[in-house]
């Protein structure tokens, strides 16, 4: 169910009279999630004949915010494929490097929680602050720069500007109120600020201040926030959720694998609730999540770049079957 504190990105009736075209939602997933999402978009184009650049509405969270912004800036699926195959020429935006590393304050010897009031509010008002959001307030302010990760977007856009594709939304979380925020072409933030905020994992990267308020990764609220597209003027929604996916029970072989299993089950339940809300509103929804083979390639640290190429290739191999299954499942639901 959509929280009363969610920012609704589309005004008017939840069932607008005219719908046409597709919406694209890309969820959180870090460096490996970006590789998996890129390969899934390649398979969608090759198997289903649908180009991500044709999406009328784009919604992204964390790495998904970066990827939808790149698509809205003119990067196409062929560029993504050549990026991971190391075939892009020098000077291509996807090969950009940051001009200067962002300076981040040194870590305290005993780092303090970055948003203790948010955690307290979650305890006192659990109906107003999601537990995952409240928990994020206990992490110290992170110190890792996002400049390398965001370099392609920094090369394609200017500070303070939005995108040529106005129906692009970027999800972050207000680190003081705990509310979910969908930045758009309304002037509250430029695309660089919005994506940086959406990618700022608590405890890893520092919160981003916009108009005097701090924002962090939208994934602490939901890995996809697909329900924010209720009311969007499209008839079909494609959802890529690298951090979700059904899991089979097995004894975890490491602490990292145990954490990954728990997080994926949590994200999967939330994804299912959001997709149900979209389908009740009359949308066709095609959902893509990693297979077990994909997750083996991704590993348990989504922020590690060492697995990005292996993840891309694994997702390319599984892509045709995943696309065919998503098309088949949604056709069954529509017929029923």
mmCIF file of C-alpha atoms in Angstrom:
data_model
loop_
_atom_site.group_PDB
_atom_site.id
_atom_site.type_symbol
_atom_site.label_atom_id
_atom_site.label_comp_id
_atom_site.label_asym_id
_atom_site.label_seq_id
_atom_site.Cartn_x
_atom_site.Cartn_y
_atom_site.Cartn_z
ATOM 1 C CA UNK A 1 0.000 0.000 0.000
ATOM 2 C CA UNK A 2 1.229 3.489 -0.776
ATOM 3 C CA UNK A 3 2.177 5.407 2.340
ATOM 4 C CA UNK A 4 0.446 8.676 3.079
ATOM 5 C CA UNK A 5 3.929 10.161 3.041
ATOM 6 C CA UNK A 6 4.766 9.026 -0.458
ATOM 7 C CA UNK A 7 5.062 11.714 -3.106
ATOM 8 C CA UNK A 8 2.568 10.959 -5.848
ATOM 9 C CA UNK A 9 4.211 11.712 -9.173
ATOM 10 C CA UNK A 10 1.077 11.783 -11.295
ATOM 11 C CA UNK A 11 -1.887 14.035 -10.614
ATOM 12 C CA UNK A 12 -5.532 13.351 -11.352
ATOM 13 C CA UNK A 13 -7.496 10.118 -11.356
ATOM 14 C CA UNK A 14 -5.631 6.850 -10.650
ATOM 15 C CA UNK A 15 -7.233 5.628 -13.888
ATOM 16 C CA UNK A 16 -6.680 8.376 -16.472
ATOM 17 C CA UNK A 17 -9.016 8.151 -19.488
ATOM 18 C CA UNK A 18 -6.218 7.983 -22.069
ATOM 19 C CA UNK A 19 -3.327 5.555 -21.795
ATOM 20 C CA UNK A 20 -0.825 4.671 -24.427
ATOM 21 C CA UNK A 21 2.758 3.463 -24.392
ATOM 22 C CA UNK A 22 5.087 1.968 -21.824
ATOM 23 C CA UNK A 23 6.570 3.101 -18.556
ATOM 24 C CA UNK A 24 9.944 1.847 -17.367
ATOM 25 C CA UNK A 25 10.891 1.329 -13.718
ATOM 26 C CA UNK A 26 14.472 0.418 -12.825
ATOM 27 C CA UNK A 27 15.205 -0.372 -9.204
ATOM 28 C CA UNK A 28 18.238 -0.247 -6.951
ATOM 29 C CA UNK A 29 21.116 -2.675 -7.237
ATOM 30 C CA UNK A 30 24.512 -0.980 -7.103
ATOM 31 C CA UNK A 31 27.236 -1.660 -9.638
ATOM 32 C CA UNK A 32 26.159 -5.251 -10.291
ATOM 33 C CA UNK A 33 22.524 -4.168 -10.534
ATOM 34 C CA UNK A 34 23.483 -1.643 -13.188
ATOM 35 C CA UNK A 35 25.174 -4.372 -15.243
ATOM 36 C CA UNK A 36 22.210 -6.730 -14.824
ATOM 37 C CA UNK A 37 19.712 -4.016 -15.768
ATOM 38 C CA UNK A 38 21.698 -3.036 -18.849
ATOM 39 C CA UNK A 39 21.787 -6.646 -20.061
ATOM 40 C CA UNK A 40 18.048 -7.019 -19.419
ATOM 41 C CA UNK A 41 17.356 -3.944 -21.560
ATOM 42 C CA UNK A 42 19.487 -5.506 -24.308
ATOM 43 C CA UNK A 43 17.365 -8.677 -24.161
ATOM 44 C CA UNK A 44 14.118 -6.697 -24.178
ATOM 45 C CA UNK A 45 15.225 -5.020 -27.380
ATOM 46 C CA UNK A 46 16.466 -8.196 -29.049
ATOM 47 C CA UNK A 47 13.646 -10.552 -28.017
ATOM 48 C CA UNK A 48 10.615 -8.290 -27.600
ATOM 49 C CA UNK A 49 11.660 -5.574 -30.047
ATOM 50 C CA UNK A 50 11.161 -2.836 -27.469
ATOM 51 C CA UNK A 51 13.711 -0.060 -27.076
ATOM 52 C CA UNK A 52 14.029 1.486 -23.632
ATOM 53 C CA UNK A 53 14.397 4.882 -25.305
ATOM 54 C CA UNK A 54 10.740 4.589 -26.356
ATOM 55 C CA UNK A 55 9.455 4.657 -22.767
ATOM 56 C CA UNK A 56 7.014 7.513 -22.189
ATOM 57 C CA UNK A 57 7.646 7.503 -18.440
ATOM 58 C CA UNK A 58 10.898 6.689 -16.605
ATOM 59 C CA UNK A 59 11.233 6.029 -12.865
ATOM 60 C CA UNK A 60 14.538 5.112 -11.239
ATOM 61 C CA UNK A 61 15.911 4.420 -7.774
ATOM 62 C CA UNK A 62 19.629 4.404 -6.896
ATOM 63 C CA UNK A 63 21.478 2.746 -9.818
ATOM 64 C CA UNK A 64 18.129 2.766 -11.599
ATOM 65 C CA UNK A 65 18.061 6.549 -11.242
ATOM 66 C CA UNK A 66 21.424 6.733 -12.985
ATOM 67 C CA UNK A 67 20.371 4.338 -15.733
ATOM 68 C CA UNK A 68 17.044 6.014 -16.567
ATOM 69 C CA UNK A 69 18.844 9.375 -16.604
ATOM 70 C CA UNK A 70 21.412 8.031 -19.067
ATOM 71 C CA UNK A 71 18.601 6.702 -21.274
ATOM 72 C CA UNK A 72 16.807 10.055 -21.078
ATOM 73 C CA UNK A 73 20.074 11.773 -22.070
ATOM 74 C CA UNK A 74 20.413 9.843 -25.328
ATOM 75 C CA UNK A 75 22.348 6.730 -24.278
ATOM 76 C CA UNK A 76 20.823 3.730 -26.035
ATOM 77 C CA UNK A 77 20.934 0.001 -25.449
ATOM 78 C CA UNK A 78 23.634 -0.517 -28.060
ATOM 79 C CA UNK A 79 25.835 1.940 -26.140
ATOM 80 C CA UNK A 80 25.283 -0.082 -22.962
ATOM 81 C CA UNK A 81 26.215 -3.327 -24.662
ATOM 82 C CA UNK A 82 29.404 -1.853 -26.097
ATOM 83 C CA UNK A 83 30.223 -0.334 -22.684
ATOM 84 C CA UNK A 84 30.285 -3.716 -20.977
ATOM 85 C CA UNK A 85 32.022 -5.338 -23.924
ATOM 86 C CA UNK A 86 34.728 -2.625 -23.745
ATOM 87 C CA UNK A 87 34.050 -1.572 -27.325
ATOM 88 C CA UNK A 88 33.329 2.138 -26.835
ATOM 89 C CA UNK A 89 35.758 4.696 -28.297
ATOM 90 C CA UNK A 90 37.669 7.196 -26.196
ATOM 91 C CA UNK A 91 35.585 10.271 -25.537
ATOM 92 C CA UNK A 92 32.266 8.439 -25.254
ATOM 93 C CA UNK A 93 30.286 9.717 -22.213
ATOM 94 C CA UNK A 94 30.063 6.226 -20.719
ATOM 95 C CA UNK A 95 33.858 6.196 -20.485
ATOM 96 C CA UNK A 96 34.012 9.579 -18.763
ATOM 97 C CA UNK A 97 36.068 10.080 -15.630
ATOM 98 C CA UNK A 98 35.318 12.692 -12.970
ATOM 99 C CA UNK A 99 37.390 15.888 -13.355
ATOM 100 C CA UNK A 100 38.146 16.015 -9.642
ATOM 101 C CA UNK A 101 37.305 13.767 -6.744
ATOM 102 C CA UNK A 102 34.734 15.061 -4.312
ATOM 103 C CA UNK A 103 36.264 16.014 -0.968
ATOM 104 C CA UNK A 104 34.574 14.224 1.919
ATOM 105 C CA UNK A 105 35.034 14.948 5.607
ATOM 106 C CA UNK A 106 37.250 12.451 7.480
ATOM 107 C CA UNK A 107 35.650 9.706 9.529
ATOM 108 C CA UNK A 108 35.352 10.194 13.274
ATOM 109 C CA UNK A 109 37.044 7.609 15.440
ATOM 110 C CA UNK A 110 33.634 6.739 16.833
ATOM 111 C CA UNK A 111 31.198 7.643 14.055
ATOM 112 C CA UNK A 112 27.811 8.782 15.278
ATOM 113 C CA UNK A 113 24.413 7.958 13.723
ATOM 114 C CA UNK A 114 23.680 10.316 10.851
ATOM 115 C CA UNK A 115 19.946 10.685 11.558
ATOM 116 C CA UNK A 116 19.149 9.625 15.145
ATOM 117 C CA UNK A 117 15.980 11.740 15.236
ATOM 118 C CA UNK A 118 14.649 9.812 12.255
ATOM 119 C CA UNK A 119 15.224 6.532 14.087
ATOM 120 C CA UNK A 120 13.517 7.880 17.199
ATOM 121 C CA UNK A 121 10.591 9.059 15.121
ATOM 122 C CA UNK A 122 10.310 5.587 13.640
ATOM 123 C CA UNK A 123 10.095 4.109 17.119
ATOM 124 C CA UNK A 124 7.532 6.638 18.349
ATOM 125 C CA UNK A 125 5.516 6.839 15.111
ATOM 126 C CA UNK A 126 5.963 3.491 13.336
ATOM 127 C CA UNK A 127 2.883 4.134 11.185
ATOM 128 C CA UNK A 128 4.584 7.223 9.702
ATOM 129 C CA UNK A 129 8.160 5.967 9.164
ATOM 130 C CA UNK A 130 8.938 2.615 7.576
ATOM 131 C CA UNK A 131 11.148 0.374 9.736
ATOM 132 C CA UNK A 132 13.818 0.156 7.019
ATOM 133 C CA UNK A 133 13.944 3.949 6.809
ATOM 134 C CA UNK A 134 14.123 4.350 10.585
ATOM 135 C CA UNK A 135 16.937 1.796 10.762
ATOM 136 C CA UNK A 136 18.936 3.695 8.144
ATOM 137 C CA UNK A 137 19.186 6.658 10.524
ATOM 138 C CA UNK A 138 21.503 4.647 12.785
ATOM 139 C CA UNK A 139 24.244 4.439 10.160
ATOM 140 C CA UNK A 140 27.040 7.014 10.307
ATOM 141 C CA UNK A 141 27.388 9.494 7.480
ATOM 142 C CA UNK A 142 29.245 7.728 4.680
ATOM 143 C CA UNK A 143 32.446 9.004 3.098
ATOM 144 C CA UNK A 144 32.639 7.265 -0.292
ATOM 145 C CA UNK A 145 32.504 9.610 -3.270
ATOM 146 C CA UNK A 146 30.003 8.842 -6.025
ATOM 147 C CA UNK A 147 31.882 10.849 -8.647
ATOM 148 C CA UNK A 148 33.290 7.802 -10.460
ATOM 149 C CA UNK A 149 29.903 6.079 -10.541
ATOM 150 C CA UNK A 150 28.101 9.211 -11.746
ATOM 151 C CA UNK A 151 30.806 10.341 -14.208
ATOM 152 C CA UNK A 152 28.782 9.428 -17.345
ATOM 153 C CA UNK A 153 25.836 11.522 -16.165
ATOM 154 C CA UNK A 154 28.125 14.408 -15.219
ATOM 155 C CA UNK A 155 29.526 14.294 -18.758
ATOM 156 C CA UNK A 156 26.065 14.361 -20.349
ATOM 157 C CA UNK A 157 24.321 17.018 -18.248
ATOM 158 C CA UNK A 158 24.965 20.399 -16.697
ATOM 159 C CA UNK A 159 24.622 21.241 -12.964
ATOM 160 C CA UNK A 160 21.153 22.476 -12.099
ATOM 161 C CA UNK A 161 19.435 21.309 -15.286
ATOM 162 C CA UNK A 162 16.886 18.530 -15.716
ATOM 163 C CA UNK A 163 16.563 16.218 -18.688
ATOM 164 C CA UNK A 164 15.155 16.571 -22.177
ATOM 165 C CA UNK A 165 12.744 13.744 -21.278
ATOM 166 C CA UNK A 166 10.501 15.576 -18.763
ATOM 167 C CA UNK A 167 8.594 12.478 -17.603
ATOM 168 C CA UNK A 168 11.640 11.166 -15.747
ATOM 169 C CA UNK A 169 11.392 10.680 -11.975
ATOM 170 C CA UNK A 170 14.195 9.941 -9.508
ATOM 171 C CA UNK A 171 13.361 8.489 -6.085
ATOM 172 C CA UNK A 172 15.162 9.419 -2.871
ATOM 173 C CA UNK A 173 14.279 9.568 0.835
ATOM 174 C CA UNK A 174 14.144 12.704 2.974
ATOM 175 C CA UNK A 175 16.632 11.798 5.715
ATOM 176 C CA UNK A 176 14.921 13.940 8.317
ATOM 177 C CA UNK A 177 11.235 13.142 7.765
ATOM 178 C CA UNK A 178 11.616 9.636 6.330
ATOM 179 C CA UNK A 179 9.302 10.499 3.440
ATOM 180 C CA UNK A 180 9.783 9.157 -0.060
ATOM 181 C CA UNK A 181 10.432 11.877 -2.630
ATOM 182 C CA UNK A 182 10.248 11.617 -6.413
ATOM 183 C CA UNK A 183 12.299 14.377 -7.995
ATOM 184 C CA UNK A 184 11.192 15.534 -11.425
ATOM 185 C CA UNK A 185 11.222 18.452 -13.814
ATOM 186 C CA UNK A 186 9.736 20.828 -11.242
ATOM 187 C CA UNK A 187 12.878 22.752 -10.373
ATOM 188 C CA UNK A 188 13.398 21.340 -6.867
ATOM 189 C CA UNK A 189 16.686 19.745 -7.927
ATOM 190 C CA UNK A 190 18.856 19.342 -10.988
ATOM 191 C CA UNK A 191 19.248 15.829 -12.347
ATOM 192 C CA UNK A 192 22.813 15.531 -11.051
ATOM 193 C CA UNK A 193 21.742 16.396 -7.499
ATOM 194 C CA UNK A 194 18.688 14.144 -7.644
ATOM 195 C CA UNK A 195 20.590 11.099 -8.895
ATOM 196 C CA UNK A 196 23.398 11.646 -6.392
ATOM 197 C CA UNK A 197 20.811 11.743 -3.608
ATOM 198 C CA UNK A 198 19.077 8.622 -4.927
ATOM 199 C CA UNK A 199 22.411 6.740 -4.970
ATOM 200 C CA UNK A 200 23.659 7.860 -1.527
ATOM 201 C CA UNK A 201 23.549 4.644 0.492
ATOM 202 C CA UNK A 202 23.417 5.403 4.250
ATOM 203 C CA UNK A 203 26.696 4.530 5.896
ATOM 204 C CA UNK A 204 28.474 4.399 2.533
ATOM 205 C CA UNK A 205 28.086 7.810 0.865
ATOM 206 C CA UNK A 206 27.184 11.103 2.541
ATOM 207 C CA UNK A 207 23.607 12.423 2.402
ATOM 208 C CA UNK A 208 22.964 15.042 -0.270
ATOM 209 C CA UNK A 209 21.591 18.413 0.823
ATOM 210 C CA UNK A 210 19.006 20.007 -1.475
ATOM 211 C CA UNK A 211 17.272 23.246 -0.440
ATOM 212 C CA UNK A 212 18.394 22.724 3.145
ATOM 213 C CA UNK A 213 17.128 19.142 3.456
ATOM 214 C CA UNK A 214 19.178 15.942 3.430
ATOM 215 C CA UNK A 215 18.375 13.046 1.099
ATOM 216 C CA UNK A 216 19.612 9.469 0.818
ATOM 217 C CA UNK A 217 19.135 6.387 -1.347
ATOM 218 C CA UNK A 218 15.477 5.743 -2.199
ATOM 219 C CA UNK A 219 16.096 2.009 -1.715
ATOM 220 C CA UNK A 220 15.847 2.385 2.067
ATOM 221 C CA UNK A 221 12.114 2.894 1.413
ATOM 222 C CA UNK A 222 11.686 0.530 -1.557
ATOM 223 C CA UNK A 223 14.066 -0.954 -4.097
ATOM 224 C CA UNK A 224 11.712 0.010 -6.948
ATOM 225 C CA UNK A 225 8.852 2.321 -5.783
ATOM 226 C CA UNK A 226 6.927 1.039 -8.810
ATOM 227 C CA UNK A 227 3.633 2.010 -7.165
ATOM 228 C CA UNK A 228 4.473 5.664 -7.834
ATOM 229 C CA UNK A 229 3.431 5.049 -11.429
ATOM 230 C CA UNK A 230 -0.217 4.581 -10.443
ATOM 231 C CA UNK A 231 -1.909 7.315 -12.443
ATOM 232 C CA UNK A 232 0.793 7.529 -15.124
ATOM 233 C CA UNK A 233 -0.603 7.888 -18.675
ATOM 234 C CA UNK A 234 0.705 4.551 -19.970
ATOM 235 C CA UNK A 235 -0.946 1.183 -20.399
ATOM 236 C CA UNK A 236 2.045 -1.085 -19.763
ATOM 237 C CA UNK A 237 4.840 -0.890 -17.211
ATOM 238 C CA UNK A 238 8.156 -2.741 -17.375
ATOM 239 C CA UNK A 239 9.820 -3.229 -13.981
ATOM 240 C CA UNK A 240 13.468 -4.225 -13.539
ATOM 241 C CA UNK A 241 14.252 -5.203 -9.941
ATOM 242 C CA UNK A 242 17.876 -6.383 -9.527
ATOM 243 C CA UNK A 243 17.603 -6.653 -5.732
ATOM 244 C CA UNK A 244 14.429 -8.751 -5.695
ATOM 245 C CA UNK A 245 13.662 -12.240 -6.982
ATOM 246 C CA UNK A 246 12.330 -15.454 -5.529
ATOM 247 C CA UNK A 247 14.837 -17.436 -3.462
ATOM 248 C CA UNK A 248 15.057 -21.112 -2.694
ATOM 249 C CA UNK A 249 15.883 -22.130 0.836
ATOM 250 C CA UNK A 250 19.445 -23.236 1.364
ATOM 251 C CA UNK A 251 21.900 -22.883 4.181
ATOM 252 C CA UNK A 252 23.891 -19.691 3.557
ATOM 253 C CA UNK A 253 27.596 -20.289 3.091
ATOM 254 C CA UNK A 254 28.651 -16.925 4.449
ATOM 255 C CA UNK A 255 27.381 -13.933 6.400
ATOM 256 C CA UNK A 256 27.181 -11.962 3.159
ATOM 257 C CA UNK A 257 25.038 -14.625 1.522
ATOM 258 C CA UNK A 258 22.716 -14.723 4.542
ATOM 259 C CA UNK A 259 22.234 -10.954 4.424
ATOM 260 C CA UNK A 260 21.633 -11.109 0.671
ATOM 261 C CA UNK A 261 18.936 -13.778 1.074
ATOM 262 C CA UNK A 262 17.110 -11.804 3.759
ATOM 263 C CA UNK A 263 17.256 -8.558 1.781
ATOM 264 C CA UNK A 264 16.024 -10.204 -1.409
ATOM 265 C CA UNK A 265 13.033 -11.758 0.323
ATOM 266 C CA UNK A 266 12.200 -8.409 1.887
ATOM 267 C CA UNK A 267 12.525 -6.588 -1.445
ATOM 268 C CA UNK A 268 10.532 -9.273 -3.260
ATOM 269 C CA UNK A 269 7.562 -8.944 -0.893
ATOM 270 C CA UNK A 270 7.562 -5.177 -1.310
ATOM 271 C CA UNK A 271 7.859 -5.505 -5.088
ATOM 272 C CA UNK A 272 4.883 -7.877 -5.193
ATOM 273 C CA UNK A 273 2.749 -5.398 -3.232
ATOM 274 C CA UNK A 274 3.679 -2.565 -5.595
ATOM 275 C CA UNK A 275 3.004 -4.634 -8.704
ATOM 276 C CA UNK A 276 -0.372 -5.676 -7.282
ATOM 277 C CA UNK A 277 -1.258 -1.997 -6.815
ATOM 278 C CA UNK A 278 -0.394 -1.304 -10.446
ATOM 279 C CA UNK A 279 -2.407 -4.252 -11.735
ATOM 280 C CA UNK A 280 -5.425 -3.266 -9.631
ATOM 281 C CA UNK A 281 -5.199 0.139 -11.293
ATOM 282 C CA UNK A 282 -5.486 -1.537 -14.690
ATOM 283 C CA UNK A 283 -1.887 -1.625 -15.906
ATOM 284 C CA UNK A 284 -0.155 -4.510 -17.624
ATOM 285 C CA UNK A 285 3.059 -5.098 -15.687
ATOM 286 C CA UNK A 286 6.034 -7.124 -16.843
ATOM 287 C CA UNK A 287 8.467 -7.834 -14.025
ATOM 288 C CA UNK A 288 12.105 -8.845 -14.389
ATOM 289 C CA UNK A 289 14.254 -10.149 -11.534
ATOM 290 C CA UNK A 290 17.587 -12.026 -11.498
ATOM 291 C CA UNK A 291 17.687 -15.783 -11.881
ATOM 292 C CA UNK A 292 19.688 -17.951 -9.486
ATOM 293 C CA UNK A 293 22.500 -18.068 -12.076
ATOM 294 C CA UNK A 294 22.401 -14.282 -12.372
ATOM 295 C CA UNK A 295 22.682 -13.901 -8.610
ATOM 296 C CA UNK A 296 25.621 -16.285 -8.481
ATOM 297 C CA UNK A 297 27.422 -14.007 -10.939
ATOM 298 C CA UNK A 298 26.384 -10.861 -9.052
ATOM 299 C CA UNK A 299 27.821 -12.068 -5.747
ATOM 300 C CA UNK A 300 26.714 -10.617 -2.437
ATOM 301 C CA UNK A 301 28.265 -7.141 -2.609
ATOM 302 C CA UNK A 302 26.309 -4.997 -5.072
ATOM 303 C CA UNK A 303 28.830 -2.154 -4.717
ATOM 304 C CA UNK A 304 31.772 -4.218 -5.957
ATOM 305 C CA UNK A 305 32.849 -3.558 -9.534
ATOM 306 C CA UNK A 306 34.722 -6.836 -9.837
ATOM 307 C CA UNK A 307 31.582 -8.758 -10.822
ATOM 308 C CA UNK A 308 30.132 -6.242 -13.281
ATOM 309 C CA UNK A 309 31.285 -7.903 -16.513
ATOM 310 C CA UNK A 310 30.412 -11.424 -15.318
ATOM 311 C CA UNK A 311 26.996 -10.135 -14.230
ATOM 312 C CA UNK A 312 26.338 -8.531 -17.614
ATOM 313 C CA UNK A 313 27.238 -11.709 -19.495
ATOM 314 C CA UNK A 314 25.197 -13.938 -17.164
ATOM 315 C CA UNK A 315 22.158 -11.678 -17.535
ATOM 316 C CA UNK A 316 22.574 -11.709 -21.323
ATOM 317 C CA UNK A 317 22.485 -15.509 -21.276
ATOM 318 C CA UNK A 318 19.374 -15.645 -19.087
ATOM 319 C CA UNK A 319 17.719 -12.660 -20.775
ATOM 320 C CA UNK A 320 15.815 -14.317 -23.643
ATOM 321 C CA UNK A 321 14.153 -16.845 -21.342
ATOM 322 C CA UNK A 322 13.314 -14.146 -18.767
ATOM 323 C CA UNK A 323 11.745 -11.918 -21.410
ATOM 324 C CA UNK A 324 9.704 -14.802 -22.835
ATOM 325 C CA UNK A 325 8.501 -15.787 -19.358
ATOM 326 C CA UNK A 326 7.499 -12.232 -18.454
ATOM 327 C CA UNK A 327 5.511 -11.903 -21.674
ATOM 328 C CA UNK A 328 3.816 -15.257 -21.067
ATOM 329 C CA UNK A 329 2.922 -14.534 -17.436
ATOM 330 C CA UNK A 330 1.376 -11.155 -18.159
ATOM 331 C CA UNK A 331 -0.586 -12.589 -21.086
ATOM 332 C CA UNK A 332 -2.062 -15.230 -18.748
ATOM 333 C CA UNK A 333 -3.062 -12.548 -16.231
ATOM 334 C CA UNK A 334 -4.658 -10.425 -18.952
ATOM 335 C CA UNK A 335 -6.603 -13.428 -20.280
ATOM 336 C CA UNK A 336 -7.765 -14.443 -16.800
#
